[in-house]
mmCIF file of C-alpha atoms and ligand atoms in Angstrom:
data_model
loop_
_atom_site.group_PDB
_atom_site.id
_atom_site.type_symbol
_atom_site.label_atom_id
_atom_site.label_comp_id
_atom_site.label_asym_id
_atom_site.label_seq_id
_atom_site.Cartn_x
_atom_site.Cartn_y
_atom_site.Cartn_z
ATOM 1 C CA MET A 4 -92.848 49.004 18.697
ATOM 2 C CA LYS A 5 -95.081 46.017 19.353
ATOM 3 C CA ASN A 6 -98.037 47.834 17.812
ATOM 4 C CA CYS A 7 -96.264 49.125 14.773
ATOM 5 C CA THR A 8 -94.845 45.665 13.962
ATOM 6 C CA LYS A 9 -98.337 44.226 14.290
ATOM 7 C CA GLU A 10 -99.686 46.938 12.013
ATOM 8 C CA LEU A 11 -96.947 46.464 9.439
ATOM 9 C CA TYR A 12 -97.799 42.761 9.338
ATOM 10 C CA LEU A 13 -101.498 43.464 8.928
ATOM 11 C CA GLU A 14 -100.883 46.050 6.212
ATOM 12 C CA VAL A 15 -98.505 43.811 4.204
ATOM 13 C CA PHE A 16 -100.128 40.392 4.643
ATOM 14 C CA GLY A 17 -103.784 41.369 5.107
ATOM 15 C CA GLU A 18 -104.376 39.372 8.304
ATOM 16 C CA GLU A 19 -103.396 39.369 11.979
ATOM 17 C CA ALA A 20 -99.986 37.936 12.938
ATOM 18 C CA GLU A 21 -99.951 34.719 14.953
ATOM 19 C CA GLN A 22 -96.980 35.588 17.152
ATOM 20 C CA LEU A 23 -94.740 38.549 17.993
ATOM 21 C CA ALA A 24 -91.262 38.367 19.511
ATOM 22 C CA PHE A 25 -88.647 40.893 20.575
ATOM 23 C CA ALA A 26 -84.888 40.541 21.016
ATOM 24 C CA PRO A 27 -82.502 43.293 22.164
ATOM 25 C CA GLY A 28 -79.243 44.575 20.748
ATOM 26 C CA ARG A 29 -76.218 44.563 23.025
ATOM 27 C CA ILE A 30 -73.357 46.521 24.456
ATOM 28 C CA GLU A 31 -70.040 44.727 24.731
ATOM 29 C CA PHE A 32 -68.909 45.893 28.180
ATOM 30 C CA ILE A 33 -65.502 44.204 28.385
ATOM 31 C CA GLY A 34 -63.855 41.234 26.662
ATOM 32 C CA ASN A 35 -63.052 42.210 23.078
ATOM 33 C CA HIS A 36 -62.752 39.306 20.597
ATOM 34 C CA THR A 37 -62.391 36.894 23.521
ATOM 35 C CA ASP A 38 -65.565 34.971 22.660
ATOM 36 C CA TYR A 39 -64.246 32.949 19.709
ATOM 37 C CA ASN A 40 -60.994 32.477 21.659
ATOM 38 C CA GLY A 41 -62.637 30.435 24.408
ATOM 39 C CA GLY A 42 -62.488 33.341 26.849
ATOM 40 C CA LEU A 43 -64.654 35.426 29.147
ATOM 41 C CA VAL A 44 -66.814 38.358 28.133
ATOM 42 C CA MET A 45 -69.384 40.660 29.708
ATOM 43 C CA GLY A 46 -72.119 42.513 27.894
ATOM 44 C CA ALA A 47 -75.497 44.043 28.491
ATOM 45 C CA ALA A 48 -78.695 43.781 26.517
ATOM 46 C CA VAL A 49 -80.061 47.239 25.716
ATOM 47 C CA LYS A 50 -83.679 48.394 25.678
ATOM 48 C CA GLU A 51 -83.517 48.851 21.908
ATOM 49 C CA GLY A 52 -83.936 45.872 19.622
ATOM 50 C CA ILE A 53 -85.860 44.103 16.891
ATOM 51 C CA THR A 54 -89.492 43.042 16.919
ATOM 52 C CA VAL A 55 -90.864 40.483 14.477
ATOM 53 C CA ALA A 56 -94.431 39.450 13.738
ATOM 54 C CA VAL A 57 -94.935 36.049 12.110
ATOM 55 C CA GLY A 58 -97.763 33.867 10.858
ATOM 56 C CA ARG A 59 -97.963 30.543 9.008
ATOM 57 C CA ARG A 60 -98.993 30.509 5.335
ATOM 58 C CA LYS A 61 -100.861 27.857 3.376
ATOM 59 C CA ASP A 62 -98.083 27.307 0.794
ATOM 60 C CA ARG A 63 -94.307 26.730 1.050
ATOM 61 C CA THR A 64 -93.241 30.351 0.610
ATOM 62 C CA ILE A 65 -91.399 32.532 3.104
ATOM 63 C CA SER A 66 -92.434 36.164 2.662
ATOM 64 C CA LEU A 67 -90.283 38.762 4.402
ATOM 65 C CA ARG A 68 -90.759 42.469 4.845
ATOM 66 C CA THR A 69 -89.141 45.211 6.990
ATOM 67 C CA GLU A 70 -90.185 48.834 7.508
ATOM 68 C CA ALA A 71 -87.400 49.921 5.193
ATOM 69 C CA SER A 72 -87.149 47.182 2.560
ATOM 70 C CA LYS A 73 -89.449 45.814 -0.106
ATOM 71 C CA ARG A 74 -91.116 42.440 0.364
ATOM 72 C CA VAL A 75 -88.987 39.416 -0.601
ATOM 73 C CA ASP A 76 -90.524 35.987 -1.318
ATOM 74 C CA ILE A 77 -88.459 32.790 -1.340
ATOM 75 C CA SER A 78 -89.232 29.088 -1.337
ATOM 76 C CA LEU A 79 -88.921 27.096 1.867
ATOM 77 C CA ASP A 80 -87.528 24.263 -0.275
ATOM 78 C CA ASN A 81 -84.537 26.238 -1.502
ATOM 79 C CA LEU A 82 -82.912 28.181 1.318
ATOM 80 C CA GLN A 83 -79.745 29.838 -0.010
ATOM 81 C CA PRO A 84 -77.846 32.870 1.285
ATOM 82 C CA LEU A 85 -78.463 35.959 -0.871
ATOM 83 C CA GLN A 86 -76.021 38.696 -1.877
ATOM 84 C CA GLY A 87 -76.748 42.334 -2.665
ATOM 85 C CA LYS A 88 -79.572 44.526 -1.421
ATOM 86 C CA ASP A 89 -81.655 41.702 0.038
ATOM 87 C CA VAL A 90 -78.767 40.353 2.104
ATOM 88 C CA TRP A 91 -80.759 41.204 5.293
ATOM 89 C CA ILE A 92 -82.979 38.163 4.734
ATOM 90 C CA ASN A 93 -80.003 35.872 5.444
ATOM 91 C CA TYR A 94 -80.536 36.363 9.207
ATOM 92 C CA PRO A 95 -84.118 35.058 9.436
ATOM 93 C CA VAL A 96 -83.604 32.564 6.616
ATOM 94 C CA GLY A 97 -80.387 31.298 8.228
ATOM 95 C CA VAL A 98 -82.278 30.783 11.486
ATOM 96 C CA THR A 99 -85.014 28.928 9.601
ATOM 97 C CA ASN A 100 -82.400 26.668 8.052
ATOM 98 C CA VAL A 101 -80.774 25.898 11.420
ATOM 99 C CA LEU A 102 -84.156 25.227 13.071
ATOM 100 C CA MET A 103 -85.120 22.833 10.279
ATOM 101 C CA ASP A 104 -81.764 21.019 10.597
ATOM 102 C CA ALA A 105 -82.417 20.760 14.321
ATOM 103 C CA GLY A 106 -85.657 18.931 13.555
ATOM 104 C CA MET A 107 -88.295 21.683 13.612
ATOM 105 C CA ASP A 108 -91.151 20.531 11.408
ATOM 106 C CA MET A 109 -92.259 23.191 8.892
ATOM 107 C CA PRO A 110 -95.063 21.800 6.742
ATOM 108 C CA VAL A 111 -95.821 25.326 5.431
ATOM 109 C CA GLY A 112 -93.929 28.605 4.987
ATOM 110 C CA TYR A 113 -94.469 31.833 6.895
ATOM 111 C CA ASN A 114 -94.851 35.597 6.635
ATOM 112 C CA ILE A 115 -92.627 37.858 8.704
ATOM 113 C CA ALA A 116 -92.723 41.632 9.305
ATOM 114 C CA VAL A 117 -89.780 43.311 11.031
ATOM 115 C CA THR A 118 -89.240 46.626 12.829
ATOM 116 C CA SER A 119 -86.192 47.939 14.672
ATOM 117 C CA THR A 120 -85.375 50.544 17.305
ATOM 118 C CA LEU A 121 -81.634 49.892 17.065
ATOM 119 C CA PRO A 122 -79.362 52.400 15.378
ATOM 120 C CA SER A 123 -78.162 50.451 12.330
ATOM 121 C CA GLY A 124 -74.429 49.909 11.878
ATOM 122 C CA ALA A 125 -73.666 51.181 15.394
ATOM 123 C CA GLY A 126 -72.074 47.916 16.427
ATOM 124 C CA MET A 127 -74.938 47.022 18.776
ATOM 125 C CA SER A 128 -75.608 43.776 16.969
ATOM 126 C CA SER A 129 -78.908 44.198 15.224
ATOM 127 C CA SER A 130 -78.043 40.921 13.469
ATOM 128 C CA ALA A 131 -78.173 38.875 16.699
ATOM 129 C CA ALA A 132 -81.390 40.666 17.695
ATOM 130 C CA PHE A 133 -82.878 39.716 14.322
ATOM 131 C CA GLU A 134 -81.767 36.090 14.679
ATOM 132 C CA LEU A 135 -83.051 35.687 18.219
ATOM 133 C CA SER A 136 -86.415 37.382 17.678
ATOM 134 C CA THR A 137 -86.995 35.235 14.574
ATOM 135 C CA ALA A 138 -85.941 32.044 16.368
ATOM 136 C CA TYR A 139 -88.296 32.707 19.308
ATOM 137 C CA ALA A 140 -91.241 33.548 17.058
ATOM 138 C CA LEU A 141 -90.766 30.613 14.655
ATOM 139 C CA ALA A 142 -90.226 28.100 17.453
ATOM 140 C CA SER A 143 -93.504 29.272 18.960
ATOM 141 C CA ILE A 144 -95.668 28.912 15.840
ATOM 142 C CA TYR A 145 -94.126 25.606 14.700
ATOM 143 C CA GLY A 146 -94.066 24.097 18.191
ATOM 144 C CA TYR A 147 -90.292 23.701 18.738
ATOM 145 C CA GLU A 148 -88.861 23.852 22.260
ATOM 146 C CA ALA A 149 -85.486 25.323 23.184
ATOM 147 C CA ASP A 150 -83.958 27.079 26.198
ATOM 148 C CA LYS A 151 -82.104 30.401 26.149
ATOM 149 C CA ALA A 152 -78.683 28.817 25.620
ATOM 150 C CA GLN A 153 -80.017 26.727 22.734
ATOM 151 C CA PHE A 154 -81.600 29.795 21.140
ATOM 152 C CA ALA A 155 -78.276 31.644 21.444
ATOM 153 C CA ARG A 156 -76.485 28.723 19.739
ATOM 154 C CA ILE A 157 -79.112 28.583 16.973
ATOM 155 C CA GLY A 158 -78.526 32.294 16.257
ATOM 156 C CA ARG A 159 -74.770 31.901 16.236
ATOM 157 C CA LYS A 160 -74.931 28.863 13.968
ATOM 158 C CA ALA A 161 -77.087 30.787 11.483
ATOM 159 C CA GLU A 162 -74.562 33.618 11.507
ATOM 160 C CA ASN A 163 -71.491 31.324 11.196
ATOM 161 C CA GLU A 164 -72.823 28.892 8.632
ATOM 162 C CA PHE A 165 -75.466 30.763 6.630
ATOM 163 C CA VAL A 166 -74.456 34.426 6.841
ATOM 164 C CA GLY A 167 -70.778 33.424 6.795
ATOM 165 C CA MET A 168 -69.557 35.587 9.688
ATOM 166 C CA PRO A 169 -67.199 33.665 12.038
ATOM 167 C CA CYS A 170 -68.480 35.392 15.213
ATOM 168 C CA GLY A 171 -68.456 33.962 18.731
ATOM 169 C CA ILE A 172 -71.428 33.595 21.082
ATOM 170 C CA LEU A 173 -71.314 37.096 22.668
ATOM 171 C CA ASP A 174 -74.033 38.867 20.692
ATOM 172 C CA GLN A 175 -76.568 36.042 20.679
ATOM 173 C CA GLY A 176 -75.767 35.071 24.294
ATOM 174 C CA VAL A 177 -76.341 38.592 25.584
ATOM 175 C CA SER A 178 -79.483 39.045 23.505
ATOM 176 C CA ALA A 179 -80.882 35.823 25.016
ATOM 177 C CA PHE A 180 -79.730 36.254 28.633
ATOM 178 C CA GLY A 181 -80.127 40.028 29.124
ATOM 179 C CA GLU A 182 -81.728 41.184 32.372
ATOM 180 C CA HIS A 183 -82.943 44.530 33.613
ATOM 181 C CA ASN A 184 -80.022 46.424 35.242
ATOM 182 C CA ALA A 185 -77.690 43.460 34.933
ATOM 183 C CA LEU A 186 -74.666 42.453 32.909
ATOM 184 C CA VAL A 187 -74.440 39.107 31.176
ATOM 185 C CA ARG A 188 -71.209 37.201 31.830
ATOM 186 C CA ILE A 189 -70.293 34.443 29.409
ATOM 187 C CA ASP A 190 -67.625 31.826 29.846
ATOM 188 C CA CYS A 191 -67.259 30.986 26.167
ATOM 189 C CA LYS A 192 -65.255 27.822 26.788
ATOM 190 C CA SER A 193 -68.017 26.072 28.726
ATOM 191 C CA GLU A 194 -70.709 28.266 27.119
ATOM 192 C CA SER A 195 -72.129 29.095 30.521
ATOM 193 C CA PHE A 196 -74.125 32.255 31.041
ATOM 194 C CA SER A 197 -74.797 34.218 34.232
ATOM 195 C CA ASN A 198 -75.969 37.668 35.311
ATOM 196 C CA LEU A 199 -74.246 40.260 37.488
ATOM 197 C CA ALA A 200 -76.112 43.233 38.947
ATOM 198 C CA MET A 201 -75.022 46.623 37.603
ATOM 199 C CA PRO A 202 -73.930 49.013 40.366
ATOM 200 C CA LYS A 203 -76.751 51.478 41.149
ATOM 201 C CA GLY A 204 -76.624 54.918 39.559
ATOM 202 C CA THR A 205 -74.353 53.894 36.682
ATOM 203 C CA HIS A 206 -75.240 54.542 33.064
ATOM 204 C CA PHE A 207 -74.349 53.548 29.522
ATOM 205 C CA TRP A 208 -73.901 56.117 26.784
ATOM 206 C CA ILE A 209 -73.292 55.043 23.201
ATOM 207 C CA PHE A 210 -71.523 57.345 20.742
ATOM 208 C CA ASP A 211 -71.938 55.966 17.258
ATOM 209 C CA SER A 212 -69.060 57.211 15.094
ATOM 210 C CA ASN A 213 -71.222 56.714 11.982
ATOM 211 C CA VAL A 214 -68.132 55.297 10.316
ATOM 212 C CA LYS A 215 -68.097 51.786 9.020
ATOM 213 C CA HIS A 216 -64.908 50.310 7.639
ATOM 214 C CA ALA A 217 -65.665 49.192 4.074
ATOM 215 C CA LEU A 218 -64.080 45.814 4.734
ATOM 216 C CA VAL A 219 -65.398 45.295 8.232
ATOM 217 C CA ASP A 220 -66.422 41.679 7.682
ATOM 218 C CA SER A 221 -63.155 40.657 6.094
ATOM 219 C CA ALA A 222 -61.182 42.565 8.762
ATOM 220 C CA TYR A 223 -63.058 40.569 11.430
ATOM 221 C CA ALA A 224 -62.322 37.315 9.605
ATOM 222 C CA ASP A 225 -58.639 38.327 9.345
ATOM 223 C CA ARG A 226 -58.424 38.803 13.126
ATOM 224 C CA HIS A 227 -60.144 35.462 13.613
ATOM 225 C CA LYS A 228 -57.497 33.812 11.449
ATOM 226 C CA GLU A 229 -54.595 35.635 13.103
ATOM 227 C CA CYS A 230 -55.770 34.414 16.529
ATOM 228 C CA HIS A 231 -55.975 30.891 15.161
ATOM 229 C CA ASP A 232 -52.465 31.142 13.641
ATOM 230 C CA ALA A 233 -51.023 32.522 16.906
ATOM 231 C CA LEU A 234 -52.567 29.626 18.840
ATOM 232 C CA SER A 235 -51.116 27.014 16.457
ATOM 233 C CA ILE A 236 -47.618 28.413 17.017
ATOM 234 C CA LEU A 237 -48.087 28.662 20.796
ATOM 235 C CA GLN A 238 -49.287 25.057 20.945
ATOM 236 C CA ASN A 239 -45.779 23.903 19.944
ATOM 237 C CA THR A 240 -44.625 25.204 23.338
ATOM 238 C CA TYR A 241 -47.895 24.755 25.283
ATOM 239 C CA PRO A 242 -49.521 21.654 23.774
ATOM 240 C CA LEU A 243 -52.262 21.566 26.407
ATOM 241 C CA ALA A 244 -53.626 24.997 25.422
ATOM 242 C CA LYS A 245 -56.893 24.574 23.533
ATOM 243 C CA SER A 246 -57.434 28.301 23.011
ATOM 244 C CA LEU A 247 -55.472 31.548 23.363
ATOM 245 C CA THR A 248 -57.147 32.254 26.686
ATOM 246 C CA ASP A 249 -55.554 29.107 28.168
ATOM 247 C CA ILE A 250 -52.200 30.891 27.964
ATOM 248 C CA SER A 251 -51.024 33.393 30.582
ATOM 249 C CA GLU A 252 -49.405 36.690 29.672
ATOM 250 C CA GLU A 253 -46.141 35.443 31.168
ATOM 251 C CA GLN A 254 -46.192 32.306 29.004
ATOM 252 C CA LEU A 255 -47.087 34.381 25.967
ATOM 253 C CA ARG A 256 -44.106 36.687 26.527
ATOM 254 C CA THR A 257 -41.705 33.718 26.416
ATOM 255 C CA CYS A 258 -42.870 33.092 22.821
ATOM 256 C CA GLU A 259 -42.695 36.689 21.565
ATOM 257 C CA SER A 260 -39.906 36.136 19.043
ATOM 258 C CA THR A 261 -41.348 32.872 17.688
ATOM 259 C CA LEU A 262 -44.707 34.545 17.111
ATOM 260 C CA GLY A 263 -43.296 37.642 15.444
ATOM 261 C CA PRO A 264 -44.556 41.163 16.198
ATOM 262 C CA LEU A 265 -48.008 40.991 14.558
ATOM 263 C CA LEU A 266 -49.233 37.675 15.979
ATOM 264 C CA PHE A 267 -47.709 38.549 19.356
ATOM 265 C CA ARG A 268 -49.747 41.771 19.534
ATOM 266 C CA ARG A 269 -52.935 39.987 18.487
ATOM 267 C CA ALA A 270 -52.470 37.302 21.141
ATOM 268 C CA LEU A 271 -51.527 39.895 23.772
ATOM 269 C CA HIS A 272 -54.841 41.665 23.176
ATOM 270 C CA ILE A 273 -56.829 38.478 23.722
ATOM 271 C CA VAL A 274 -54.890 37.329 26.794
ATOM 272 C CA GLY A 275 -54.992 40.856 28.276
ATOM 273 C CA GLU A 276 -58.721 41.213 27.609
ATOM 274 C CA ASN A 277 -59.458 37.946 29.328
ATOM 275 C CA ASP A 278 -57.523 39.143 32.395
ATOM 276 C CA ARG A 279 -59.408 42.447 32.284
ATOM 277 C CA VAL A 280 -62.780 40.661 32.330
ATOM 278 C CA ARG A 281 -61.700 38.919 35.575
ATOM 279 C CA LEU A 282 -60.451 42.198 36.996
ATOM 280 C CA VAL A 283 -63.707 44.005 36.145
ATOM 281 C CA GLU A 284 -65.742 41.227 37.701
ATOM 282 C CA GLN A 285 -63.812 41.515 40.966
ATOM 283 C CA ALA A 286 -63.945 45.328 40.919
ATOM 284 C CA LEU A 287 -67.724 45.298 40.358
ATOM 285 C CA GLN A 288 -68.156 43.043 43.372
ATOM 286 C CA ILE A 289 -66.530 45.629 45.649
ATOM 287 C CA ASN A 290 -68.048 48.591 43.784
ATOM 288 C CA ASP A 291 -64.625 49.904 42.737
ATOM 289 C CA LEU A 292 -65.899 51.754 39.689
ATOM 290 C CA ARG A 293 -62.620 53.590 39.079
ATOM 291 C CA ALA A 294 -60.892 50.229 38.640
ATOM 292 C CA VAL A 295 -63.686 49.121 36.289
ATOM 293 C CA GLY A 296 -63.293 52.315 34.270
ATOM 294 C CA ASN A 297 -59.516 52.017 34.061
ATOM 295 C CA ALA A 298 -59.891 48.509 32.669
ATOM 296 C CA LEU A 299 -62.279 49.846 30.009
ATOM 297 C CA TYR A 300 -59.719 52.465 28.966
ATOM 298 C CA ALA A 301 -56.959 49.821 28.984
ATOM 299 C CA SER A 302 -59.116 47.629 26.757
ATOM 300 C CA HIS A 303 -59.509 50.424 24.228
ATOM 301 C CA GLU A 304 -55.787 51.143 24.282
ATOM 302 C CA SER A 305 -55.063 47.488 23.585
ATOM 303 C CA SER A 306 -57.532 47.551 20.668
ATOM 304 C CA ARG A 307 -55.678 50.574 19.343
ATOM 305 C CA VAL A 308 -52.117 49.328 19.678
ATOM 306 C CA ASN A 309 -52.371 45.526 19.681
ATOM 307 C CA PHE A 310 -55.462 44.441 17.783
ATOM 308 C CA ASP A 311 -55.643 47.348 15.304
ATOM 309 C CA ASN A 312 -59.444 47.281 15.391
ATOM 310 C CA SER A 313 -59.916 50.897 16.428
ATOM 311 C CA ILE A 314 -60.044 53.883 14.090
ATOM 312 C CA GLN A 315 -59.136 57.525 14.714
ATOM 313 C CA GLN A 316 -62.783 58.538 15.165
ATOM 314 C CA LEU A 317 -63.240 56.039 18.006
ATOM 315 C CA ASP A 318 -59.913 57.084 19.564
ATOM 316 C CA PHE A 319 -61.057 60.718 19.450
ATOM 317 C CA LEU A 320 -64.296 59.877 21.276
ATOM 318 C CA VAL A 321 -62.502 57.831 23.952
ATOM 319 C CA ASP A 322 -59.890 60.573 24.484
ATOM 320 C CA ALA A 323 -62.618 63.214 24.811
ATOM 321 C CA LEU A 324 -64.597 61.073 27.276
ATOM 322 C CA LYS A 325 -61.433 60.588 29.352
ATOM 323 C CA GLN A 326 -61.433 64.352 30.056
ATOM 324 C CA GLN A 327 -64.922 64.166 31.591
ATOM 325 C CA PRO A 328 -65.086 63.794 35.377
ATOM 326 C CA HIS A 329 -68.362 61.854 35.362
ATOM 327 C CA VAL A 330 -67.112 59.114 33.056
ATOM 328 C CA TYR A 331 -65.655 56.017 34.721
ATOM 329 C CA GLY A 332 -64.354 54.574 31.473
ATOM 330 C CA ALA A 333 -64.928 54.234 27.745
ATOM 331 C CA ARG A 334 -63.939 51.890 24.941
ATOM 332 C CA LEU A 335 -64.972 50.724 21.530
ATOM 333 C CA THR A 336 -67.804 48.232 21.808
ATOM 334 C CA GLY A 337 -68.114 45.229 19.494
ATOM 335 C CA GLY A 338 -65.997 44.083 16.597
ATOM 336 C CA GLY A 339 -64.428 47.500 15.901
ATOM 337 C CA PHE A 340 -63.191 48.926 12.555
ATOM 338 C CA GLY A 341 -65.868 51.618 12.992
ATOM 339 C CA GLY A 342 -69.083 51.412 14.972
ATOM 340 C CA ALA A 343 -69.483 52.867 18.423
ATOM 341 C CA VAL A 344 -67.809 53.832 21.675
ATOM 342 C CA MET A 345 -69.469 52.934 24.957
ATOM 343 C CA ALA A 346 -69.075 55.242 27.945
ATOM 344 C CA TYR A 347 -69.776 53.986 31.446
ATOM 345 C CA THR A 348 -70.771 56.978 33.584
ATOM 346 C CA ASN A 349 -72.379 58.181 36.797
ATOM 347 C CA ALA A 350 -75.751 59.992 36.803
ATOM 348 C CA ALA A 351 -74.179 63.464 36.530
ATOM 349 C CA PHE A 352 -73.083 62.794 32.949
ATOM 350 C CA GLY A 353 -76.053 64.095 30.999
ATOM 351 C CA GLU A 354 -77.460 65.156 27.677
ATOM 352 C CA SER A 355 -75.635 68.498 27.496
ATOM 353 C CA LEU A 356 -72.174 66.967 28.047
ATOM 354 C CA ALA A 357 -72.932 64.233 25.527
ATOM 355 C CA ASN A 358 -74.129 66.736 22.936
ATOM 356 C CA ALA A 359 -71.108 68.999 23.454
ATOM 357 C CA LEU A 360 -68.876 66.034 22.791
ATOM 358 C CA SER A 361 -70.808 65.148 19.683
ATOM 359 C CA LEU A 362 -70.351 68.734 18.441
ATOM 360 C CA ASP A 363 -66.576 68.540 18.970
ATOM 361 C CA TYR A 364 -66.632 65.313 16.999
ATOM 362 C CA LYS A 365 -68.503 66.981 14.157
ATOM 363 C CA GLU A 366 -66.015 69.825 14.095
ATOM 364 C CA GLU A 367 -63.148 67.355 13.834
ATOM 365 C CA PHE A 368 -64.576 64.865 11.319
ATOM 366 C CA GLY A 369 -67.448 66.675 9.598
ATOM 367 C CA ILE A 370 -70.036 64.042 10.565
ATOM 368 C CA GLU A 371 -72.320 63.620 13.566
ATOM 369 C CA ALA A 372 -71.691 61.094 16.319
ATOM 370 C CA THR A 373 -75.143 59.768 17.186
ATOM 371 C CA VAL A 374 -75.715 59.705 20.936
ATOM 372 C CA LEU A 375 -77.793 57.080 22.715
ATOM 373 C CA HIS A 376 -78.369 56.968 26.478
ATOM 374 C CA THR A 377 -79.434 53.458 27.331
ATOM 375 C CA SER A 378 -79.572 50.954 30.135
ATOM 376 C CA ALA A 379 -79.387 47.202 30.603
ATOM 377 C CA GLY A 380 -82.668 45.577 29.643
ATOM 378 C CA SER A 381 -84.278 42.163 29.347
ATOM 379 C CA GLY A 382 -83.390 39.463 26.863
ATOM 380 C CA ALA A 383 -85.338 37.948 23.983
ATOM 381 C CA THR A 384 -88.971 37.186 24.642
ATOM 382 C CA LEU A 385 -92.280 36.313 23.023
ATOM 383 C CA LEU A 386 -94.725 39.225 23.126
HETATM 384 C C1 GLA B 20 -68.693 41.071 17.075
HETATM 385 C C2 GLA B 20 -68.951 39.569 17.059
HETATM 386 C C3 GLA B 20 -68.839 38.978 18.463
HETATM 387 C C4 GLA B 20 -67.514 39.384 19.123
HETATM 388 C C5 GLA B 20 -67.280 40.890 18.997
HETATM 389 C C6 GLA B 20 -65.911 41.306 19.462
HETATM 390 O O1 GLA B 20 -69.699 41.716 17.781
HETATM 391 O O2 GLA B 20 -70.214 39.291 16.520
HETATM 392 O O3 GLA B 20 -68.969 37.583 18.414
HETATM 393 O O4 GLA B 20 -66.456 38.650 18.599
HETATM 394 O O5 GLA B 20 -67.439 41.340 17.653
HETATM 395 O O6 GLA B 20 -65.732 41.010 20.810
#
């Protein structure tokens, strides 16, 4: 990928790039929608990701180009989010805007060429990979210093304030802190990041449903708001709670009727997920992979019945994976409303089982489920 990004840059801009950077996509292992609720979450960076090549220009233009899209030129002096077919530029341009606000000096604009090895729309967060790779590359050529946590926050800020997606820190945090064969654990309240070794001989399989809810962004924003509304009501009884994850399941149950059925289910998902992250962490420490797997299935079930962010295609994939002896557990990964299912398996789960499952899926829904066998890889880096 490094070479083809370099070549794309050379072909489009007629000179060598100054700097290349790579940032990975991510798997959300456990902790669904807990990040913007001040909770715990675990993910893994994958080997696949986004590579950018950048170089400074002599004027104040930013010129952007991907393998798949036409070149777009904008002025560094007028950074505005775009709508429509060029909406992809909001990720690098948003990062540029945040870096400038943070004091990065940009006397001239830049060229950027972008390539990806991530399946698009699979819920593996190509957006965070785009933000982080751009942030690393730009910081390098303009001489701005930041650590991994700061880069993760820069990416999130671009996404929240420029792209307009009210996400938490999961995607950017995992893309920054990924390590070979390790999970990234994030305590989103203190924004502290750590790594946990993955048990040997365990594997990740991604089954992309190839379905994307038409209103995925607004559905995400709706859940964000519902969590906020549930917290406001709960704070009347528990004034010290700063986020939903400060409330125990027992406390939550005492407020069921005040919350009403919908907000109660939303809050139950968040509180339950946070407990499951703790449970998975303990189970991983003693190598109890059955307990880990059961928590993954329980997470999916809670998405299905409490958070309403699953869809029948994802439920089908999880149910089918549950029948397989070599699968510890499976669940939807990421925001939901489409996207992918992650299966956590032993080494005996292989290509032929995965393909058979994908065929069953096609028979049921008339579309392919794209299969990806991947493992935990390193975080964002300059190349
Ligand atoms: C998306 C968001 C993340 C997180 C997950 C759900 O991936 O970008 O911040 O909220 O959904 O856990």
